[in-house]
Tab-separated table of N, CA, C and O in Angstrom:
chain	number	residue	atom	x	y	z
I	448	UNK	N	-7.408	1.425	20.686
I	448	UNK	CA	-7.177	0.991	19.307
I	448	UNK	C	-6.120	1.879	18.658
I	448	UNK	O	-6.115	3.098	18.828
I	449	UNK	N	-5.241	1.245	17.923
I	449	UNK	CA	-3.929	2.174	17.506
I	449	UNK	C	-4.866	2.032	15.926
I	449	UNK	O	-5.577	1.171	15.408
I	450	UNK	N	-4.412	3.317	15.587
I	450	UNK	CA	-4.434	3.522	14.010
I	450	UNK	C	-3.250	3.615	13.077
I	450	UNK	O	-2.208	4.028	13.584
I	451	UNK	N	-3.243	3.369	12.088
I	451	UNK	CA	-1.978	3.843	10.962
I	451	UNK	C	-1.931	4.959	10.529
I	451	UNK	O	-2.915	5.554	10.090
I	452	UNK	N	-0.732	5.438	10.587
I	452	UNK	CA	-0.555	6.458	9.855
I	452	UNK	C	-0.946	6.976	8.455
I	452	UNK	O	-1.275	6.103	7.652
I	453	UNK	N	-0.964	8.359	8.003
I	453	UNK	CA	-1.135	8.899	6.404
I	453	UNK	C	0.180	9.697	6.156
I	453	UNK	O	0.953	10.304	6.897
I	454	UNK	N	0.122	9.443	4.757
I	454	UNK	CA	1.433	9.904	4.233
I	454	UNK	C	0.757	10.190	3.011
I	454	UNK	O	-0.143	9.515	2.512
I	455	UNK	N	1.256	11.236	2.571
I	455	UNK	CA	0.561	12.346	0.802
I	455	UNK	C	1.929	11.301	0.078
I	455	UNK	O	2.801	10.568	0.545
I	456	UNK	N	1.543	11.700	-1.160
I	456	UNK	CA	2.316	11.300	-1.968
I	456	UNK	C	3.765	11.522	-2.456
I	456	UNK	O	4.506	10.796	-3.119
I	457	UNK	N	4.037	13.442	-1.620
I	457	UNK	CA	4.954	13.690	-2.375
I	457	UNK	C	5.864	12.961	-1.048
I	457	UNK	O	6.940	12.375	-1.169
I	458	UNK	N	5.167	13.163	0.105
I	458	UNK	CA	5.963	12.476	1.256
I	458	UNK	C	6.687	11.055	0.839
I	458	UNK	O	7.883	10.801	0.700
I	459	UNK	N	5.813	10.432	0.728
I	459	UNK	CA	6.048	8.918	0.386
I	459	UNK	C	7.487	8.914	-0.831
I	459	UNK	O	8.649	8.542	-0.667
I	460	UNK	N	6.688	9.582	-2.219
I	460	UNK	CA	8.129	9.724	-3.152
I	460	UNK	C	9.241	9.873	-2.894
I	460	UNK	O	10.202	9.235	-3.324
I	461	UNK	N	9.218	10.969	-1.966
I	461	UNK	CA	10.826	11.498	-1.306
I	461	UNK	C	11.527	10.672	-0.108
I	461	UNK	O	12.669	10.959	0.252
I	462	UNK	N	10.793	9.647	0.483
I	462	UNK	CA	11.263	8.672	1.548
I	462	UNK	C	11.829	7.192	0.663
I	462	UNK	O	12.731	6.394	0.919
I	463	UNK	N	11.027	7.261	-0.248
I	463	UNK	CA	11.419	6.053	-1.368
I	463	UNK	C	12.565	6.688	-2.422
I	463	UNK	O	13.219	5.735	-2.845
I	464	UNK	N	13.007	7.852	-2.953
I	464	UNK	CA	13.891	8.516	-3.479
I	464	UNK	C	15.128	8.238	-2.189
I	464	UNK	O	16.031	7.516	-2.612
I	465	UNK	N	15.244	8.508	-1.290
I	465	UNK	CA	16.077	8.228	-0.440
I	465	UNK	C	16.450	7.245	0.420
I	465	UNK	O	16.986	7.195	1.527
I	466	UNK	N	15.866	6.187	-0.682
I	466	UNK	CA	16.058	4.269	-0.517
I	466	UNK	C	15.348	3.965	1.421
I	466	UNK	O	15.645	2.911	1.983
I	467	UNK	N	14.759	4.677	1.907
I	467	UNK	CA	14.348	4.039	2.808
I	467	UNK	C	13.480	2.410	2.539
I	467	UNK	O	12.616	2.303	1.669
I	468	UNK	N	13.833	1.417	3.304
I	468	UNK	CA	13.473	0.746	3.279
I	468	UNK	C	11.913	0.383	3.303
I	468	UNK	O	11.698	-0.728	3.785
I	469	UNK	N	11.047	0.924	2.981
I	469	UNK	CA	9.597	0.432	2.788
I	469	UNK	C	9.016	-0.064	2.019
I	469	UNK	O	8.974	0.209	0.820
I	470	UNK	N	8.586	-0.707	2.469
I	470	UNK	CA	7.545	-2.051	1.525
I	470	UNK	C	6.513	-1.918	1.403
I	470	UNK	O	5.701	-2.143	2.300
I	471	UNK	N	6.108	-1.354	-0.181
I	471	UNK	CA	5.016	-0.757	-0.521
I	471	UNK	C	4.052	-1.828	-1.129
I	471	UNK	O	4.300	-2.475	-2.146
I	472	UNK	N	2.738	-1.945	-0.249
I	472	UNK	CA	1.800	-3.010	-0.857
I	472	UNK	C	0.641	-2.558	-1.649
I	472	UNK	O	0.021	-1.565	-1.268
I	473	UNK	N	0.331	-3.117	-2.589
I	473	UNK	CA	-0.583	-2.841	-3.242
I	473	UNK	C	-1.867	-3.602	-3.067
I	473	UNK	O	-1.744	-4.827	-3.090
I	474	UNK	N	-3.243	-3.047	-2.874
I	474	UNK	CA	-4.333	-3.829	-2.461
I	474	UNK	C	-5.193	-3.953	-3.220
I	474	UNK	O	-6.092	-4.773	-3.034
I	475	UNK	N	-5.114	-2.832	-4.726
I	475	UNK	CA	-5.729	-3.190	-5.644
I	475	UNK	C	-6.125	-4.491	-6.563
I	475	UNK	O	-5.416	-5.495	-6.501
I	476	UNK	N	-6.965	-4.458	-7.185
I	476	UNK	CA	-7.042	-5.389	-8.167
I	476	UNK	C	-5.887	-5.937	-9.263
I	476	UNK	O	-4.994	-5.122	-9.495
I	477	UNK	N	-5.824	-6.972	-9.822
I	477	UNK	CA	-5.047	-7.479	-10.872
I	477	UNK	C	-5.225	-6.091	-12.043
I	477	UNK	O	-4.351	-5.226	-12.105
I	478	UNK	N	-6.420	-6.053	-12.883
I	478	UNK	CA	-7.163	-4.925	-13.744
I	478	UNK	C	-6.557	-4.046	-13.200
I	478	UNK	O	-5.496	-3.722	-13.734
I	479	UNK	N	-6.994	-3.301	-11.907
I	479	UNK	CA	-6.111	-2.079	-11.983
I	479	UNK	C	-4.741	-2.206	-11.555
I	479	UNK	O	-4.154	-1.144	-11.761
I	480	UNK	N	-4.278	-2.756	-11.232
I	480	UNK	CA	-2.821	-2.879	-11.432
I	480	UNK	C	-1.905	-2.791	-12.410
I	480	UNK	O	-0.751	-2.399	-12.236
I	481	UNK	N	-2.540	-3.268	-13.808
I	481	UNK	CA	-2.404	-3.395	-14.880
I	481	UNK	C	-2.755	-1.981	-15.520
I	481	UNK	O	-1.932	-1.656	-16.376
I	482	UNK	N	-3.742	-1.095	-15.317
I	482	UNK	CA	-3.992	0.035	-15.702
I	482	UNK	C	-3.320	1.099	-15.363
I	482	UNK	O	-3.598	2.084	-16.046
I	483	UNK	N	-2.217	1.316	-14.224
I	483	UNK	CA	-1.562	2.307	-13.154
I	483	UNK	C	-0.928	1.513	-12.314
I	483	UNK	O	-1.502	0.641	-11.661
I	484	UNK	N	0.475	1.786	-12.260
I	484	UNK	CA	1.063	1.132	-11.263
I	484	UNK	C	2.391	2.141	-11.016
I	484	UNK	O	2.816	2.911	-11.877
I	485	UNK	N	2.974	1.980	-9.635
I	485	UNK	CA	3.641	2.815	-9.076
I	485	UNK	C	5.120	2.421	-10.075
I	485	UNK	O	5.113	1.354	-10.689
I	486	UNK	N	6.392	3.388	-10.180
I	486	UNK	CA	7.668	2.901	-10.971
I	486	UNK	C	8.623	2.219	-9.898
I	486	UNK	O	9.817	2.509	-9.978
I	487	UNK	N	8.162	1.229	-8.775
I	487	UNK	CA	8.632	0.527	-7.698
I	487	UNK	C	7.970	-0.628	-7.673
I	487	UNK	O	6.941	-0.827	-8.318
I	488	UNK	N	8.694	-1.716	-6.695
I	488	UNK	CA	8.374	-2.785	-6.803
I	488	UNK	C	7.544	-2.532	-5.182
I	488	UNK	O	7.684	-1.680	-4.305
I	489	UNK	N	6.652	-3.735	-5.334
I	489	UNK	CA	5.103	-3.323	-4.339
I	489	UNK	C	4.830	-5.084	-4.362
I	489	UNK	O	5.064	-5.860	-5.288
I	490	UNK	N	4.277	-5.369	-3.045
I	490	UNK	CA	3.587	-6.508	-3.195
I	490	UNK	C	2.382	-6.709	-3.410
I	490	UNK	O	1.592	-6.337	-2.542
I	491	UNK	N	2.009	-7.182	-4.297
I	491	UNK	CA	0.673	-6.875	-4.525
I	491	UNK	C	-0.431	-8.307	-3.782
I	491	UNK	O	-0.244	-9.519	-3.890
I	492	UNK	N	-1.643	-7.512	-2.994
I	492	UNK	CA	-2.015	-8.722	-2.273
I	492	UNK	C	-3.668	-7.713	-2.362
I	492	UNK	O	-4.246	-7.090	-1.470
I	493	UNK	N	-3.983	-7.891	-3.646
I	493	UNK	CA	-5.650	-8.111	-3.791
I	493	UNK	C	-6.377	-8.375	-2.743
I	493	UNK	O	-6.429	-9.594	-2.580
I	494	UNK	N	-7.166	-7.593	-1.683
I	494	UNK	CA	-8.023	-7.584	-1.449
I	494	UNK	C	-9.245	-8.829	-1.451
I	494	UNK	O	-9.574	-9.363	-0.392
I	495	UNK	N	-9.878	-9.221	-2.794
I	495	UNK	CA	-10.545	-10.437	-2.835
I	495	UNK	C	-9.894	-11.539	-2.963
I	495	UNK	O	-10.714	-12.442	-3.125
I	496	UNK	N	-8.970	-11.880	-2.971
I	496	UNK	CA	-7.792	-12.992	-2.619
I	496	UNK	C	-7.107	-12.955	-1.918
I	496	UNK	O	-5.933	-13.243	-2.152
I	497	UNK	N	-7.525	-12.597	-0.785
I	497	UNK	CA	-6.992	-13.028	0.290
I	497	UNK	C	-7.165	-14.166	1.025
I	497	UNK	O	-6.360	-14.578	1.860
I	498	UNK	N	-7.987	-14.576	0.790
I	498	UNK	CA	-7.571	-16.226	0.704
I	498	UNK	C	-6.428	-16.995	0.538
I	498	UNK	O	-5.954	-17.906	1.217
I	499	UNK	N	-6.120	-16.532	-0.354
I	499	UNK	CA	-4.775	-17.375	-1.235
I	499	UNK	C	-4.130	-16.952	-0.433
I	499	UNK	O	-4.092	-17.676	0.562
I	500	UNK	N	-3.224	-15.544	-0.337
I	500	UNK	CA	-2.206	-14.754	0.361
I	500	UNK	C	-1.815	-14.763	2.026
I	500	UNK	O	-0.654	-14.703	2.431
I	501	UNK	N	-3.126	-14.857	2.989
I	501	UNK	CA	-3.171	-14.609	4.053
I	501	UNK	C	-2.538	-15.392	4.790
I	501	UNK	O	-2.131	-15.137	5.923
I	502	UNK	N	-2.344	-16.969	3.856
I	502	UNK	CA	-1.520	-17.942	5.159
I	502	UNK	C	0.069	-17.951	4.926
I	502	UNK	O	0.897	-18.693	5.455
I	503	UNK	N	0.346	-16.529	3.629
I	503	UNK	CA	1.679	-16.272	4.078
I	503	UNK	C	1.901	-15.113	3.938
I	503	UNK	O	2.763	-14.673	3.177
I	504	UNK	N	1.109	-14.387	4.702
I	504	UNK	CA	1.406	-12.685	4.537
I	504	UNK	C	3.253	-12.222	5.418
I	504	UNK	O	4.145	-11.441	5.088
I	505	UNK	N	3.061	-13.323	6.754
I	505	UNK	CA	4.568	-13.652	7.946
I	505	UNK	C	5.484	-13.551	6.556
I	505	UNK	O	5.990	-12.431	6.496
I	506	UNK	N	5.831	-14.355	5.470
I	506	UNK	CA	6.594	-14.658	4.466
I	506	UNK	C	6.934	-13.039	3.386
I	506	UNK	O	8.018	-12.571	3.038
I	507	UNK	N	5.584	-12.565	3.121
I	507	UNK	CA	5.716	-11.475	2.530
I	507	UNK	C	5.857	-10.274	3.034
I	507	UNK	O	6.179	-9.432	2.197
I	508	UNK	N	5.699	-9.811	4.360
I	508	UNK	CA	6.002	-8.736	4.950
I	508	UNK	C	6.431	-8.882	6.018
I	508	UNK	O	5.925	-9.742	6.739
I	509	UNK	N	7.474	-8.116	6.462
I	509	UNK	CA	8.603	-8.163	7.445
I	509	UNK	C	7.988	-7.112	8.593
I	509	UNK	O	7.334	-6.123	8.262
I	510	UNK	N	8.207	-7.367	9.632
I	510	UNK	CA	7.284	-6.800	10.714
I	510	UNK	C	8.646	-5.400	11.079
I	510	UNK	O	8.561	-4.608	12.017
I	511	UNK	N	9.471	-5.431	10.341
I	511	UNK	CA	10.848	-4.650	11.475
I	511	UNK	C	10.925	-3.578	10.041
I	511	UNK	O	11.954	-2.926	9.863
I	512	UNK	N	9.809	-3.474	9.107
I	512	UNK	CA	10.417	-2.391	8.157
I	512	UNK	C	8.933	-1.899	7.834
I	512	UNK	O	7.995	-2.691	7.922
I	513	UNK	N	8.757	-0.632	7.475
I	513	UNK	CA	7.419	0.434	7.455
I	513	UNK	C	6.689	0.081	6.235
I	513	UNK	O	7.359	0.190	5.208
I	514	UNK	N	5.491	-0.310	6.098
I	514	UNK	CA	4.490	-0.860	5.450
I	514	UNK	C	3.953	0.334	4.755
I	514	UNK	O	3.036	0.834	5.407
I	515	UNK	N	4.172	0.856	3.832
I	515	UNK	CA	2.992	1.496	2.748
I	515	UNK	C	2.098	0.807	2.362
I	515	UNK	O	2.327	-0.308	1.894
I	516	UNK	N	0.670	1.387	2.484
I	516	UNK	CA	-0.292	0.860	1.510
I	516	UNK	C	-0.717	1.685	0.295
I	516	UNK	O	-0.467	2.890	0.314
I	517	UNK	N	-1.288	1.190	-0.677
I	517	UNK	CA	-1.765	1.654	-1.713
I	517	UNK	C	-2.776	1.166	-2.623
I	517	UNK	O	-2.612	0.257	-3.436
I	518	UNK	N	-4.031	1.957	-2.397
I	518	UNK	CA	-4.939	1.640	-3.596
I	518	UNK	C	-5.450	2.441	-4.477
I	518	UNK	O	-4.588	3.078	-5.081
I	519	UNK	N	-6.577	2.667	-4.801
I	519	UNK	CA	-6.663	3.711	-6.088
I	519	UNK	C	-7.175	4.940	-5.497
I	519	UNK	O	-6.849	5.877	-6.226
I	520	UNK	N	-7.978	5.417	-4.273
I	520	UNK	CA	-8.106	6.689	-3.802
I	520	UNK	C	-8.003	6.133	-1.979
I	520	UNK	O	-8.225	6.956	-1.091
I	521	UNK	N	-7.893	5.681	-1.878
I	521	UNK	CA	-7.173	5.781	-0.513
I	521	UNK	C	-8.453	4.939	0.661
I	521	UNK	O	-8.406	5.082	1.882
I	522	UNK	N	-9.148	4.382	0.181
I	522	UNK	CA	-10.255	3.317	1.082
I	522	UNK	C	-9.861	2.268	1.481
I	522	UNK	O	-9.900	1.891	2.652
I	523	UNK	N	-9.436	1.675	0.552
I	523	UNK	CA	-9.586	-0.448	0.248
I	523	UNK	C	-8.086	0.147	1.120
I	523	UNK	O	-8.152	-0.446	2.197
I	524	UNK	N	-7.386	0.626	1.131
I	524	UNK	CA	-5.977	1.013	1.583
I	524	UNK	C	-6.098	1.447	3.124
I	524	UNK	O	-5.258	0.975	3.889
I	525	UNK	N	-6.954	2.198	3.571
I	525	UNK	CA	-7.019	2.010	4.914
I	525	UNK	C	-7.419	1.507	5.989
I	525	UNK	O	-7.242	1.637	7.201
I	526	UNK	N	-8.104	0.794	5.151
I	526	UNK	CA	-8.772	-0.887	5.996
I	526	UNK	C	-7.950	-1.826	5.961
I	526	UNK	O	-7.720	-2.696	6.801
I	527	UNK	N	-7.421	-1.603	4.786
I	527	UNK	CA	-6.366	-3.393	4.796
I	527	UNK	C	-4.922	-2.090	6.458
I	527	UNK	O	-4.476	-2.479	7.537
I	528	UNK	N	-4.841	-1.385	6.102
I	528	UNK	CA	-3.551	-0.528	7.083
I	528	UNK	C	-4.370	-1.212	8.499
I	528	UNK	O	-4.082	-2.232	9.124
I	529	UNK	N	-5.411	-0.292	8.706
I	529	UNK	CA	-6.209	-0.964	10.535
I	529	UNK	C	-5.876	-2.440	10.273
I	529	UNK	O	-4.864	-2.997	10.699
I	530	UNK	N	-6.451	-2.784	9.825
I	530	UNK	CA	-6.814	-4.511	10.002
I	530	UNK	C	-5.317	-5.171	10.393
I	530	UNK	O	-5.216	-5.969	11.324
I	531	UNK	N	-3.821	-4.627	9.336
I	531	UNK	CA	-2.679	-4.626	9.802
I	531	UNK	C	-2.190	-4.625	11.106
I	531	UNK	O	-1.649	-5.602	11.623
I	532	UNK	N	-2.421	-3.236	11.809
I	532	UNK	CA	-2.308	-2.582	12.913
I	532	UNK	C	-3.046	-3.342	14.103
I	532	UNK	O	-2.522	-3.577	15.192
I	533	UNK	N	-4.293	-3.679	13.745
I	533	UNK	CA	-5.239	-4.393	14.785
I	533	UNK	C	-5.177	-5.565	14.682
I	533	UNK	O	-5.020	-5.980	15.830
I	534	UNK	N	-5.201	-6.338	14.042
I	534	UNK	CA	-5.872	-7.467	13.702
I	534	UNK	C	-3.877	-8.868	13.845
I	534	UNK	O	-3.546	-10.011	14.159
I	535	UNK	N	-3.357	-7.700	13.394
I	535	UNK	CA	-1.862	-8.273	12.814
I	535	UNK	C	-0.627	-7.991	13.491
I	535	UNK	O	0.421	-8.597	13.264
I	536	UNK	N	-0.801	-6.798	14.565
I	536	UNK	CA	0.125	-6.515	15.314
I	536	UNK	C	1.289	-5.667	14.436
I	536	UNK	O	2.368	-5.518	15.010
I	537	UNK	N	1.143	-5.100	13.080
I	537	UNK	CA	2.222	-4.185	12.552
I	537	UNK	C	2.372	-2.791	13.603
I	537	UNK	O	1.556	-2.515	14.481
I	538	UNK	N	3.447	-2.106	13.327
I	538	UNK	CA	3.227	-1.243	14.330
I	538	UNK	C	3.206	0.108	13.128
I	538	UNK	O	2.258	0.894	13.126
I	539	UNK	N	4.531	0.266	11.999
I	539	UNK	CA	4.644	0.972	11.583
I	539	UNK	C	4.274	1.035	9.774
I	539	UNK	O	4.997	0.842	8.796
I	540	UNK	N	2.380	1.505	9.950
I	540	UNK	CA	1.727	1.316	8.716
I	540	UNK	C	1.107	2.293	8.652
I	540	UNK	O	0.305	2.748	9.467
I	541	UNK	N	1.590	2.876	7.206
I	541	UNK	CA	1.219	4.181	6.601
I	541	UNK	C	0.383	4.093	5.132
I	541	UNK	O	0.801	3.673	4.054
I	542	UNK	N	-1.044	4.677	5.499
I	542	UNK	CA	-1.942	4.546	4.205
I	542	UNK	C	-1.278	5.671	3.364
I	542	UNK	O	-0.704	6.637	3.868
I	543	UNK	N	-1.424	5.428	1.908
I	543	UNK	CA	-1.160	6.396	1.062
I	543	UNK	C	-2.721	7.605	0.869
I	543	UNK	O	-3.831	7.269	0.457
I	544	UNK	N	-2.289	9.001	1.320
I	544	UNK	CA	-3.434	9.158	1.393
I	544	UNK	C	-4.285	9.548	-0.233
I	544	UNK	O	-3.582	10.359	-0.837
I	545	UNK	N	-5.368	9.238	-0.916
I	545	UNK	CA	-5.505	9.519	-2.070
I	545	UNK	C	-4.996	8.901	-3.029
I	545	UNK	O	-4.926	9.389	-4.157
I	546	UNK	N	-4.397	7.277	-2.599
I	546	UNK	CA	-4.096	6.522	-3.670
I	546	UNK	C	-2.726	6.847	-4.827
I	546	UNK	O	-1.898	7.756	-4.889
I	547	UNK	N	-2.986	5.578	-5.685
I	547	UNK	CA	-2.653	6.019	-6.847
I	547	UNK	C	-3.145	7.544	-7.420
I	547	UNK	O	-2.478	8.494	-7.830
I	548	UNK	N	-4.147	7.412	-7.314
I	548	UNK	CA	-5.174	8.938	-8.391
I	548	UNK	C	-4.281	9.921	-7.947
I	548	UNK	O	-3.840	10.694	-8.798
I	549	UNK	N	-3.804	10.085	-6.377
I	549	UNK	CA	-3.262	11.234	-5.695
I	549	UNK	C	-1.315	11.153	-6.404
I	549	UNK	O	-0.423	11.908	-6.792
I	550	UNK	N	-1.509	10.154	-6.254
I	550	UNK	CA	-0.199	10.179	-6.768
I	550	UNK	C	0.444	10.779	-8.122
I	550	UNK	O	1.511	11.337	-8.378
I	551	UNK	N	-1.158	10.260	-9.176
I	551	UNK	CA	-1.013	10.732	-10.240
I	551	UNK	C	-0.598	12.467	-10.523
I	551	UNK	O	0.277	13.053	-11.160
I	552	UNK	N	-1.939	12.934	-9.528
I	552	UNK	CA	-1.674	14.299	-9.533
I	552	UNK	C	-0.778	15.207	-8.887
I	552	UNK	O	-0.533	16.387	-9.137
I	553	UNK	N	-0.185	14.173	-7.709
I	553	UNK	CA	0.451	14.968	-7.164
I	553	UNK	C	2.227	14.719	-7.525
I	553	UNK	O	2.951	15.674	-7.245
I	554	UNK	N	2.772	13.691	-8.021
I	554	UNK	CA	4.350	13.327	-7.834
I	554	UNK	C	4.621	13.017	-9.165
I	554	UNK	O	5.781	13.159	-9.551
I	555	UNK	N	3.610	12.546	-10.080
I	555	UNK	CA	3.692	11.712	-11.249
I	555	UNK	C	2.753	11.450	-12.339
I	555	UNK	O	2.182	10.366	-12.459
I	556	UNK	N	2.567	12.594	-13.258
I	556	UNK	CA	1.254	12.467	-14.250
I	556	UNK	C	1.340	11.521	-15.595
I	556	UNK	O	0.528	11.249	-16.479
I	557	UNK	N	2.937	11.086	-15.291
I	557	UNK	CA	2.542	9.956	-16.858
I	557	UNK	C	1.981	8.653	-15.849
I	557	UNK	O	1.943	7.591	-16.469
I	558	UNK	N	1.600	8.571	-14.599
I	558	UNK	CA	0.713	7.697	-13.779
I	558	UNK	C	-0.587	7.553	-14.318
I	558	UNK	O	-1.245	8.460	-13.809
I	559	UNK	N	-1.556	6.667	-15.342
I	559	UNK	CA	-2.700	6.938	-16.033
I	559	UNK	C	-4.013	7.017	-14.789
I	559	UNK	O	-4.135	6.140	-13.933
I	560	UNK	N	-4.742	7.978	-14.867
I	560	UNK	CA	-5.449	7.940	-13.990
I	560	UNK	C	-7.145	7.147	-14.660
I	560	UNK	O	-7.617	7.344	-15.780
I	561	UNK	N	-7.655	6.398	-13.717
I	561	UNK	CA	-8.757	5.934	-14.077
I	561	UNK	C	-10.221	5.966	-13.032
I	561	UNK	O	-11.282	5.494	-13.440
């Protein structure tokens, strides 16, 4: 079984500061999305709607560029990363470790933490 990678926050900031191409998804809720959200564009694909999303995830994420995930402390985010990896055949998927919250504290405190 392959696993995904972890990446801290300040890692992640400084790979996205230097326009690498990654496509940062968001797995949170609508609500918290709305409460904290990263200053980048992210696809956001909720967790309990996946329903809706799943019969075009091929459409929304590109298999040839590095997948960030992100949720609010770093759980719902590393299940949706495996399930990627296993389930989906991504190769190069990196959980954020500690979420948003981590992010808050670690790269970015006008990030509202909840």
């Amino acid at each position: 079984m392959s696993l995904p990678s972890s990446i801290r926050a300040p890692a992640l900031q400084a790979r996205l500061a230097a326009s690498e191409p990654i496509q940062l998804v968001d797995v949170r809720e609508q609500g918290e999305l709305a409460l904290a959200r990263l200053p980048h564009p992210v696809v956001h694909l909720p967790l309990s709607r996946s329903a809706e999303w799943l019969p075009d995830l091929e459409k929304q994420l590109s298999r040839e560029r590095p997948v960030a995930v992100i949720c609010h402390a770093g759980l719902r985010s590393w299940r949706f990363c495996c399930w990627l990896v296993d389930q989906q055949g991504f190769t190069d998927v990196w959980n954020l470790e500690g979420g948003i919250d981590a992010w808050s504290l670690e790269v970015d405190d006008s990030i509202p933490r909840y």
